[in-house]
């Protein structure tokens, strides 16, 4: 079912550029399921206008959801690269919530001089994430923090002293009991004029409500972009193939007004 953005006429729901998905399809599990089992994956980011190109290489383990590089995180990394980093943005404070493997944070940190902080809620994943950051070529200046969304995280000494210009997240909307803590953390840490970027894969749960809750806050612009990834599947017991479509949504709320 298509996402319901509610009655707020300021939210613009559009269909994403197929050419954009085609360029990154080879990096998506939805297009190539075998990527899920690769112990190491490479992601290439390039800009035709500036001739800037870089590659981020990360270890992966499908043994844990937090150490798998899910497609929403891949899409988030490419989105921020194309939306922000091609323009060589000025230094920003950037926070990634529920970072997992932190692909998006690494993409940002390697592309532009920024103060980047990642938060991972699962203690066992924090350790593997810290090890992964240490393995990056030239090292990584990203700060990794473990903590639970809500007051505990907002009172963390690394977070309580600053506000963030960009807060990004991927695949963090699936546990309804934590929506309140996620909202409190996001808007407690977001700077005036700041942006929120949230990407998720449309699975069985209808996430329209949480998107509407985010969008109900005062932003200067609110957009939701739908991307569809299509591939053909051929069952073992059938000679015919049929198309499957995986849908992703990129929610981009710009210019937070306190």
PDB file of C-alpha atoms in Angstrom:
ATOM      1  CA  UNK A   1       0.000   0.000   0.000  1.00  0.00           C
ATOM      2  CA  UNK A   2       1.203   3.494  -0.764  1.00  0.00           C
ATOM      3  CA  UNK A   3       2.263   5.615   2.174  1.00  0.00           C
ATOM      4  CA  UNK A   4      -0.455   7.945   3.463  1.00  0.00           C
ATOM      5  CA  UNK A   5       1.110  11.331   4.204  1.00  0.00           C
ATOM      6  CA  UNK A   6      -2.070  12.585   5.866  1.00  0.00           C
ATOM      7  CA  UNK A   7      -4.000  15.790   5.421  1.00  0.00           C
ATOM      8  CA  UNK A   8      -1.024  18.131   5.822  1.00  0.00           C
ATOM      9  CA  UNK A   9      -0.958  19.802   2.430  1.00  0.00           C
ATOM     10  CA  UNK A  10       2.660  20.846   2.980  1.00  0.00           C
ATOM     11  CA  UNK A  11       3.938  17.286   2.566  1.00  0.00           C
ATOM     12  CA  UNK A  12       4.893  16.517  -1.008  1.00  0.00           C
ATOM     13  CA  UNK A  13       4.915  12.825  -2.009  1.00  0.00           C
ATOM     14  CA  UNK A  14       6.728  12.166  -5.282  1.00  0.00           C
ATOM     15  CA  UNK A  15       8.046   9.233  -7.282  1.00  0.00           C
ATOM     16  CA  UNK A  16      11.824   8.893  -7.203  1.00  0.00           C
ATOM     17  CA  UNK A  17      14.115   9.028 -10.197  1.00  0.00           C
ATOM     18  CA  UNK A  18      14.470   5.572 -11.778  1.00  0.00           C
ATOM     19  CA  UNK A  19      17.902   6.554 -13.117  1.00  0.00           C
ATOM     20  CA  UNK A  20      19.101   7.119  -9.549  1.00  0.00           C
ATOM     21  CA  UNK A  21      18.014   3.608  -8.518  1.00  0.00           C
ATOM     22  CA  UNK A  22      19.550   2.117 -11.659  1.00  0.00           C
ATOM     23  CA  UNK A  23      22.931   3.627 -10.770  1.00  0.00           C
ATOM     24  CA  UNK A  24      23.000   2.013  -7.326  1.00  0.00           C
ATOM     25  CA  UNK A  25      21.018  -1.189  -8.031  1.00  0.00           C
ATOM     26  CA  UNK A  26      24.107  -3.395  -7.914  1.00  0.00           C
ATOM     27  CA  UNK A  27      24.606  -2.347  -4.276  1.00  0.00           C
ATOM     28  CA  UNK A  28      21.064  -3.269  -3.170  1.00  0.00           C
ATOM     29  CA  UNK A  29      20.028  -6.572  -1.595  1.00  0.00           C
ATOM     30  CA  UNK A  30      16.567  -6.124  -3.116  1.00  0.00           C
ATOM     31  CA  UNK A  31      18.212  -6.376  -6.541  1.00  0.00           C
ATOM     32  CA  UNK A  32      20.893  -8.955  -5.657  1.00  0.00           C
ATOM     33  CA  UNK A  33      19.957 -11.034  -2.539  1.00  0.00           C
ATOM     34  CA  UNK A  34      23.398 -12.690  -2.491  1.00  0.00           C
ATOM     35  CA  UNK A  35      24.831  -9.406  -1.186  1.00  0.00           C
ATOM     36  CA  UNK A  36      23.316 -10.254   2.183  1.00  0.00           C
ATOM     37  CA  UNK A  37      25.931 -12.984   2.692  1.00  0.00           C
ATOM     38  CA  UNK A  38      29.022 -11.092   1.585  1.00  0.00           C
ATOM     39  CA  UNK A  39      31.575 -10.630   4.429  1.00  0.00           C
ATOM     40  CA  UNK A  40      32.692  -7.317   2.924  1.00  0.00           C
ATOM     41  CA  UNK A  41      30.926  -4.837   0.672  1.00  0.00           C
ATOM     42  CA  UNK A  42      32.043  -1.836  -1.351  1.00  0.00           C
ATOM     43  CA  UNK A  43      29.950   1.239  -2.124  1.00  0.00           C
ATOM     44  CA  UNK A  44      30.906   3.764  -4.783  1.00  0.00           C
ATOM     45  CA  UNK A  45      29.823   7.390  -4.725  1.00  0.00           C
ATOM     46  CA  UNK A  46      30.462   9.666  -7.669  1.00  0.00           C
ATOM     47  CA  UNK A  47      29.489  13.070  -8.961  1.00  0.00           C
ATOM     48  CA  UNK A  48      29.595  13.708 -12.677  1.00  0.00           C
ATOM     49  CA  UNK A  49      29.649  17.467 -12.190  1.00  0.00           C
ATOM     50  CA  UNK A  50      32.615  17.671  -9.840  1.00  0.00           C
ATOM     51  CA  UNK A  51      34.334  14.450 -10.984  1.00  0.00           C
ATOM     52  CA  UNK A  52      34.476  13.536  -7.307  1.00  0.00           C
ATOM     53  CA  UNK A  53      34.451   9.790  -6.636  1.00  0.00           C
ATOM     54  CA  UNK A  54      35.069   7.736  -3.550  1.00  0.00           C
ATOM     55  CA  UNK A  55      34.541   4.191  -2.303  1.00  0.00           C
ATOM     56  CA  UNK A  56      33.531   3.101   1.175  1.00  0.00           C
ATOM     57  CA  UNK A  57      34.350  -0.512   2.126  1.00  0.00           C
ATOM     58  CA  UNK A  58      32.689  -2.078   5.156  1.00  0.00           C
ATOM     59  CA  UNK A  59      32.679  -5.520   6.773  1.00  0.00           C
ATOM     60  CA  UNK A  60      29.305  -7.208   7.064  1.00  0.00           C
ATOM     61  CA  UNK A  61      27.865 -10.076   9.049  1.00  0.00           C
ATOM     62  CA  UNK A  62      24.330 -11.326   8.514  1.00  0.00           C
ATOM     63  CA  UNK A  63      24.480 -12.950  11.953  1.00  0.00           C
ATOM     64  CA  UNK A  64      22.970  -9.788  13.464  1.00  0.00           C
ATOM     65  CA  UNK A  65      20.543  -7.199  12.115  1.00  0.00           C
ATOM     66  CA  UNK A  66      22.868  -4.459  13.376  1.00  0.00           C
ATOM     67  CA  UNK A  67      25.888  -5.714  11.432  1.00  0.00           C
ATOM     68  CA  UNK A  68      24.067  -6.179   8.119  1.00  0.00           C
ATOM     69  CA  UNK A  69      24.172  -3.341   5.595  1.00  0.00           C
ATOM     70  CA  UNK A  70      20.486  -3.017   4.794  1.00  0.00           C
ATOM     71  CA  UNK A  71      19.213  -1.329   1.653  1.00  0.00           C
ATOM     72  CA  UNK A  72      17.645   1.602   3.512  1.00  0.00           C
ATOM     73  CA  UNK A  73      21.102   2.521   4.853  1.00  0.00           C
ATOM     74  CA  UNK A  74      22.597   2.240   1.364  1.00  0.00           C
ATOM     75  CA  UNK A  75      19.861   4.463  -0.035  1.00  0.00           C
ATOM     76  CA  UNK A  76      20.369   6.953   2.805  1.00  0.00           C
ATOM     77  CA  UNK A  77      24.116   7.148   2.092  1.00  0.00           C
ATOM     78  CA  UNK A  78      23.580   7.824  -1.605  1.00  0.00           C
ATOM     79  CA  UNK A  79      20.804  10.310  -0.896  1.00  0.00           C
ATOM     80  CA  UNK A  80      22.884  12.458   1.454  1.00  0.00           C
ATOM     81  CA  UNK A  81      25.857  12.273  -0.915  1.00  0.00           C
ATOM     82  CA  UNK A  82      23.777  13.564  -3.816  1.00  0.00           C
ATOM     83  CA  UNK A  83      21.687  16.029  -1.818  1.00  0.00           C
ATOM     84  CA  UNK A  84      24.342  17.556   0.448  1.00  0.00           C
ATOM     85  CA  UNK A  85      27.870  16.453  -0.262  1.00  0.00           C
ATOM     86  CA  UNK A  86      28.084  17.258  -3.973  1.00  0.00           C
ATOM     87  CA  UNK A  87      27.595  20.897  -3.013  1.00  0.00           C
ATOM     88  CA  UNK A  88      30.613  20.802  -0.675  1.00  0.00           C
ATOM     89  CA  UNK A  89      28.540  21.916   2.276  1.00  0.00           C
ATOM     90  CA  UNK A  90      30.028  23.931   5.069  1.00  0.00           C
ATOM     91  CA  UNK A  91      30.923  22.097   8.262  1.00  0.00           C
ATOM     92  CA  UNK A  92      27.826  20.704   9.934  1.00  0.00           C
ATOM     93  CA  UNK A  93      27.103  18.717  13.047  1.00  0.00           C
ATOM     94  CA  UNK A  94      25.605  15.436  11.902  1.00  0.00           C
ATOM     95  CA  UNK A  95      23.906  12.719  13.976  1.00  0.00           C
ATOM     96  CA  UNK A  96      22.930   9.276  12.737  1.00  0.00           C
ATOM     97  CA  UNK A  97      20.483   7.408  14.971  1.00  0.00           C
ATOM     98  CA  UNK A  98      20.282   3.614  14.931  1.00  0.00           C
ATOM     99  CA  UNK A  99      23.428   3.670  12.840  1.00  0.00           C
ATOM    100  CA  UNK A 100      24.110  -0.066  12.506  1.00  0.00           C
ATOM    101  CA  UNK A 101      27.126  -0.185  10.189  1.00  0.00           C
ATOM    102  CA  UNK A 102      27.173   3.648   9.853  1.00  0.00           C
ATOM    103  CA  UNK A 103      27.556   3.640   6.064  1.00  0.00           C
ATOM    104  CA  UNK A 104      25.742   6.968   5.746  1.00  0.00           C
ATOM    105  CA  UNK A 105      27.823   8.576   8.499  1.00  0.00           C
ATOM    106  CA  UNK A 106      31.062   7.350   6.930  1.00  0.00           C
ATOM    107  CA  UNK A 107      29.981   8.661   3.542  1.00  0.00           C
ATOM    108  CA  UNK A 108      29.335  12.067   5.038  1.00  0.00           C
ATOM    109  CA  UNK A 109      32.532  12.173   7.085  1.00  0.00           C
ATOM    110  CA  UNK A 110      34.727  11.160   4.158  1.00  0.00           C
ATOM    111  CA  UNK A 111      33.091  13.654   1.792  1.00  0.00           C
ATOM    112  CA  UNK A 112      32.905  16.838   3.843  1.00  0.00           C
ATOM    113  CA  UNK A 113      34.537  18.264   6.977  1.00  0.00           C
ATOM    114  CA  UNK A 114      31.895  17.666   9.631  1.00  0.00           C
ATOM    115  CA  UNK A 115      31.452  16.702  13.253  1.00  0.00           C
ATOM    116  CA  UNK A 116      29.745  13.322  12.840  1.00  0.00           C
ATOM    117  CA  UNK A 117      28.262  11.316  15.712  1.00  0.00           C
ATOM    118  CA  UNK A 118      26.609   7.918  15.438  1.00  0.00           C
ATOM    119  CA  UNK A 119      24.334   6.283  17.980  1.00  0.00           C
ATOM    120  CA  UNK A 120      23.749   2.546  18.230  1.00  0.00           C
ATOM    121  CA  UNK A 121      21.294   1.195  20.783  1.00  0.00           C
ATOM    122  CA  UNK A 122      22.530  -2.424  20.859  1.00  0.00           C
ATOM    123  CA  UNK A 123      25.659  -2.834  23.052  1.00  0.00           C
ATOM    124  CA  UNK A 124      26.959  -5.814  21.076  1.00  0.00           C
ATOM    125  CA  UNK A 125      26.721  -3.825  17.841  1.00  0.00           C
ATOM    126  CA  UNK A 126      28.515  -0.806  19.332  1.00  0.00           C
ATOM    127  CA  UNK A 127      31.677  -2.896  19.721  1.00  0.00           C
ATOM    128  CA  UNK A 128      31.649  -4.156  16.113  1.00  0.00           C
ATOM    129  CA  UNK A 129      30.844  -0.647  14.842  1.00  0.00           C
ATOM    130  CA  UNK A 130      33.791   0.851  16.733  1.00  0.00           C
ATOM    131  CA  UNK A 131      36.085  -1.826  15.289  1.00  0.00           C
ATOM    132  CA  UNK A 132      34.756  -1.152  11.795  1.00  0.00           C
ATOM    133  CA  UNK A 133      35.403   2.579  12.116  1.00  0.00           C
ATOM    134  CA  UNK A 134      38.993   1.913  13.196  1.00  0.00           C
ATOM    135  CA  UNK A 135      39.594  -0.129  10.042  1.00  0.00           C
ATOM    136  CA  UNK A 136      38.701   2.719   7.696  1.00  0.00           C
ATOM    137  CA  UNK A 137      41.505   3.958   5.462  1.00  0.00           C
ATOM    138  CA  UNK A 138      43.111   6.938   7.132  1.00  0.00           C
ATOM    139  CA  UNK A 139      41.065   6.320  10.260  1.00  0.00           C
ATOM    140  CA  UNK A 140      37.714   7.845  11.149  1.00  0.00           C
ATOM    141  CA  UNK A 141      36.916  10.854  13.286  1.00  0.00           C
ATOM    142  CA  UNK A 142      33.343   9.675  13.836  1.00  0.00           C
ATOM    143  CA  UNK A 143      32.289   9.454  17.476  1.00  0.00           C
ATOM    144  CA  UNK A 144      30.314   6.332  18.374  1.00  0.00           C
ATOM    145  CA  UNK A 145      27.925   6.405  21.333  1.00  0.00           C
ATOM    146  CA  UNK A 146      25.814   3.620  22.798  1.00  0.00           C
ATOM    147  CA  UNK A 147      22.544   4.521  24.431  1.00  0.00           C
ATOM    148  CA  UNK A 148      18.774   4.226  24.511  1.00  0.00           C
ATOM    149  CA  UNK A 149      16.601   6.830  22.778  1.00  0.00           C
ATOM    150  CA  UNK A 150      14.925   9.366  25.023  1.00  0.00           C
ATOM    151  CA  UNK A 151      16.165  11.195  28.115  1.00  0.00           C
ATOM    152  CA  UNK A 152      19.073   8.801  28.679  1.00  0.00           C
ATOM    153  CA  UNK A 153      20.532   9.648  25.284  1.00  0.00           C
ATOM    154  CA  UNK A 154      19.717  13.365  25.435  1.00  0.00           C
ATOM    155  CA  UNK A 155      21.543  13.568  28.773  1.00  0.00           C
ATOM    156  CA  UNK A 156      24.635  11.821  27.435  1.00  0.00           C
ATOM    157  CA  UNK A 157      27.603  14.220  27.837  1.00  0.00           C
ATOM    158  CA  UNK A 158      28.520  13.974  24.154  1.00  0.00           C
ATOM    159  CA  UNK A 159      24.999  14.935  23.043  1.00  0.00           C
ATOM    160  CA  UNK A 160      23.665  17.221  25.752  1.00  0.00           C
ATOM    161  CA  UNK A 161      26.108  20.037  24.996  1.00  0.00           C
ATOM    162  CA  UNK A 162      25.353  20.434  21.269  1.00  0.00           C
ATOM    163  CA  UNK A 163      22.560  20.638  18.725  1.00  0.00           C
ATOM    164  CA  UNK A 164      22.766  18.923  15.333  1.00  0.00           C
ATOM    165  CA  UNK A 165      22.228  20.473  11.905  1.00  0.00           C
ATOM    166  CA  UNK A 166      21.327  17.160  10.273  1.00  0.00           C
ATOM    167  CA  UNK A 167      19.831  14.073  11.927  1.00  0.00           C
ATOM    168  CA  UNK A 168      19.543  11.003   9.726  1.00  0.00           C
ATOM    169  CA  UNK A 169      18.280   7.472  10.263  1.00  0.00           C
ATOM    170  CA  UNK A 170      17.468   4.308   8.325  1.00  0.00           C
ATOM    171  CA  UNK A 171      15.072   1.480   9.184  1.00  0.00           C
ATOM    172  CA  UNK A 172      14.273   2.707  12.700  1.00  0.00           C
ATOM    173  CA  UNK A 173      10.467   2.943  12.496  1.00  0.00           C
ATOM    174  CA  UNK A 174       9.502  -0.672  13.097  1.00  0.00           C
ATOM    175  CA  UNK A 175       8.955  -0.770  16.881  1.00  0.00           C
ATOM    176  CA  UNK A 176       5.911   1.294  17.774  1.00  0.00           C
ATOM    177  CA  UNK A 177       6.669   1.210  21.491  1.00  0.00           C
ATOM    178  CA  UNK A 178       9.781   3.317  20.818  1.00  0.00           C
ATOM    179  CA  UNK A 179       8.269   5.955  18.510  1.00  0.00           C
ATOM    180  CA  UNK A 180       7.867   8.414  21.377  1.00  0.00           C
ATOM    181  CA  UNK A 181      11.518   8.081  22.442  1.00  0.00           C
ATOM    182  CA  UNK A 182      12.674   8.440  18.834  1.00  0.00           C
ATOM    183  CA  UNK A 183      10.673  11.632  18.350  1.00  0.00           C
ATOM    184  CA  UNK A 184      11.882  13.063  21.682  1.00  0.00           C
ATOM    185  CA  UNK A 185      15.512  12.322  20.820  1.00  0.00           C
ATOM    186  CA  UNK A 186      15.260  13.757  17.321  1.00  0.00           C
ATOM    187  CA  UNK A 187      13.661  17.044  18.244  1.00  0.00           C
ATOM    188  CA  UNK A 188      15.576  17.370  21.499  1.00  0.00           C
ATOM    189  CA  UNK A 189      18.870  17.187  19.601  1.00  0.00           C
ATOM    190  CA  UNK A 190      17.925  19.055  16.399  1.00  0.00           C
ATOM    191  CA  UNK A 191      19.250  22.560  15.822  1.00  0.00           C
ATOM    192  CA  UNK A 192      16.995  25.413  14.699  1.00  0.00           C
ATOM    193  CA  UNK A 193      16.983  25.308  10.911  1.00  0.00           C
ATOM    194  CA  UNK A 194      18.113  21.671  10.976  1.00  0.00           C
ATOM    195  CA  UNK A 195      17.066  18.826   8.688  1.00  0.00           C
ATOM    196  CA  UNK A 196      15.774  15.321   9.357  1.00  0.00           C
ATOM    197  CA  UNK A 197      16.278  12.520   6.829  1.00  0.00           C
ATOM    198  CA  UNK A 198      14.613   9.160   7.456  1.00  0.00           C
ATOM    199  CA  UNK A 199      14.688   6.221   5.040  1.00  0.00           C
ATOM    200  CA  UNK A 200      12.803   2.970   5.400  1.00  0.00           C
ATOM    201  CA  UNK A 201      11.813  -0.076   3.402  1.00  0.00           C
ATOM    202  CA  UNK A 202       8.087  -0.652   3.131  1.00  0.00           C
ATOM    203  CA  UNK A 203       7.488  -4.047   4.695  1.00  0.00           C
ATOM    204  CA  UNK A 204       4.186  -5.377   6.036  1.00  0.00           C
ATOM    205  CA  UNK A 205       3.676  -2.703   8.686  1.00  0.00           C
ATOM    206  CA  UNK A 206       1.968   0.545   7.603  1.00  0.00           C
ATOM    207  CA  UNK A 207       4.278   3.339   8.804  1.00  0.00           C
ATOM    208  CA  UNK A 208       2.110   6.249   7.702  1.00  0.00           C
ATOM    209  CA  UNK A 209       1.384   7.291  11.291  1.00  0.00           C
ATOM    210  CA  UNK A 210       4.999   7.749  12.354  1.00  0.00           C
ATOM    211  CA  UNK A 211       5.809   9.688   9.169  1.00  0.00           C
ATOM    212  CA  UNK A 212       2.863  11.983   9.897  1.00  0.00           C
ATOM    213  CA  UNK A 213       4.112  12.443  13.479  1.00  0.00           C
ATOM    214  CA  UNK A 214       7.517  13.569  12.232  1.00  0.00           C
ATOM    215  CA  UNK A 215       5.954  15.845   9.645  1.00  0.00           C
ATOM    216  CA  UNK A 216       3.582  17.431  12.175  1.00  0.00           C
ATOM    217  CA  UNK A 217       6.542  19.427  13.536  1.00  0.00           C
ATOM    218  CA  UNK A 218       7.326  22.807  12.063  1.00  0.00           C
ATOM    219  CA  UNK A 219       9.570  22.523   9.008  1.00  0.00           C
ATOM    220  CA  UNK A 220       9.948  24.915   6.125  1.00  0.00           C
ATOM    221  CA  UNK A 221       9.570  22.060   3.633  1.00  0.00           C
ATOM    222  CA  UNK A 222       8.481  18.438   3.867  1.00  0.00           C
ATOM    223  CA  UNK A 223       8.994  15.865   1.145  1.00  0.00           C
ATOM    224  CA  UNK A 224       8.624  12.107   0.864  1.00  0.00           C
ATOM    225  CA  UNK A 225      10.135  10.353  -2.149  1.00  0.00           C
ATOM    226  CA  UNK A 226       9.116   6.826  -3.151  1.00  0.00           C
ATOM    227  CA  UNK A 227      11.685   4.573  -4.815  1.00  0.00           C
ATOM    228  CA  UNK A 228      10.813   1.183  -6.326  1.00  0.00           C
ATOM    229  CA  UNK A 229      13.413  -1.527  -6.940  1.00  0.00           C
ATOM    230  CA  UNK A 230      12.300  -4.190  -9.396  1.00  0.00           C
ATOM    231  CA  UNK A 231      13.867  -7.553 -10.222  1.00  0.00           C
ATOM    232  CA  UNK A 232      12.705 -10.787 -11.782  1.00  0.00           C
ATOM    233  CA  UNK A 233      12.410 -13.942  -9.690  1.00  0.00           C
ATOM    234  CA  UNK A 234      12.267 -17.464 -11.092  1.00  0.00           C
ATOM    235  CA  UNK A 235      11.063 -20.126  -8.629  1.00  0.00           C
ATOM    236  CA  UNK A 236      12.891 -23.462  -8.735  1.00  0.00           C
ATOM    237  CA  UNK A 237       9.687 -25.349  -9.579  1.00  0.00           C
ATOM    238  CA  UNK A 238       8.655 -23.013 -12.371  1.00  0.00           C
ATOM    239  CA  UNK A 239      10.068 -22.113 -15.743  1.00  0.00           C
ATOM    240  CA  UNK A 240       8.477 -18.678 -15.648  1.00  0.00           C
ATOM    241  CA  UNK A 241       9.912 -15.615 -13.970  1.00  0.00           C
ATOM    242  CA  UNK A 242       7.854 -12.848 -12.406  1.00  0.00           C
ATOM    243  CA  UNK A 243       8.753  -9.342 -11.254  1.00  0.00           C
ATOM    244  CA  UNK A 244       8.969  -8.355  -7.599  1.00  0.00           C
ATOM    245  CA  UNK A 245       9.034  -4.766  -6.402  1.00  0.00           C
ATOM    246  CA  UNK A 246      10.583  -3.514  -3.167  1.00  0.00           C
ATOM    247  CA  UNK A 247       9.509  -0.025  -2.135  1.00  0.00           C
ATOM    248  CA  UNK A 248      11.551   2.483  -0.134  1.00  0.00           C
ATOM    249  CA  UNK A 249      10.610   5.904   1.184  1.00  0.00           C
ATOM    250  CA  UNK A 250      12.986   8.806   1.760  1.00  0.00           C
ATOM    251  CA  UNK A 251      11.470  11.369   4.165  1.00  0.00           C
ATOM    252  CA  UNK A 252      13.262  14.708   4.011  1.00  0.00           C
ATOM    253  CA  UNK A 253      12.099  17.443   6.368  1.00  0.00           C
ATOM    254  CA  UNK A 254      14.072  20.666   5.974  1.00  0.00           C
ATOM    255  CA  UNK A 255      14.494  23.788   8.072  1.00  0.00           C
ATOM    256  CA  UNK A 256      13.238  22.902  11.542  1.00  0.00           C
ATOM    257  CA  UNK A 257      11.536  25.807  13.306  1.00  0.00           C
ATOM    258  CA  UNK A 258      11.667  25.463  17.089  1.00  0.00           C
TER     259      UNK A 258
END
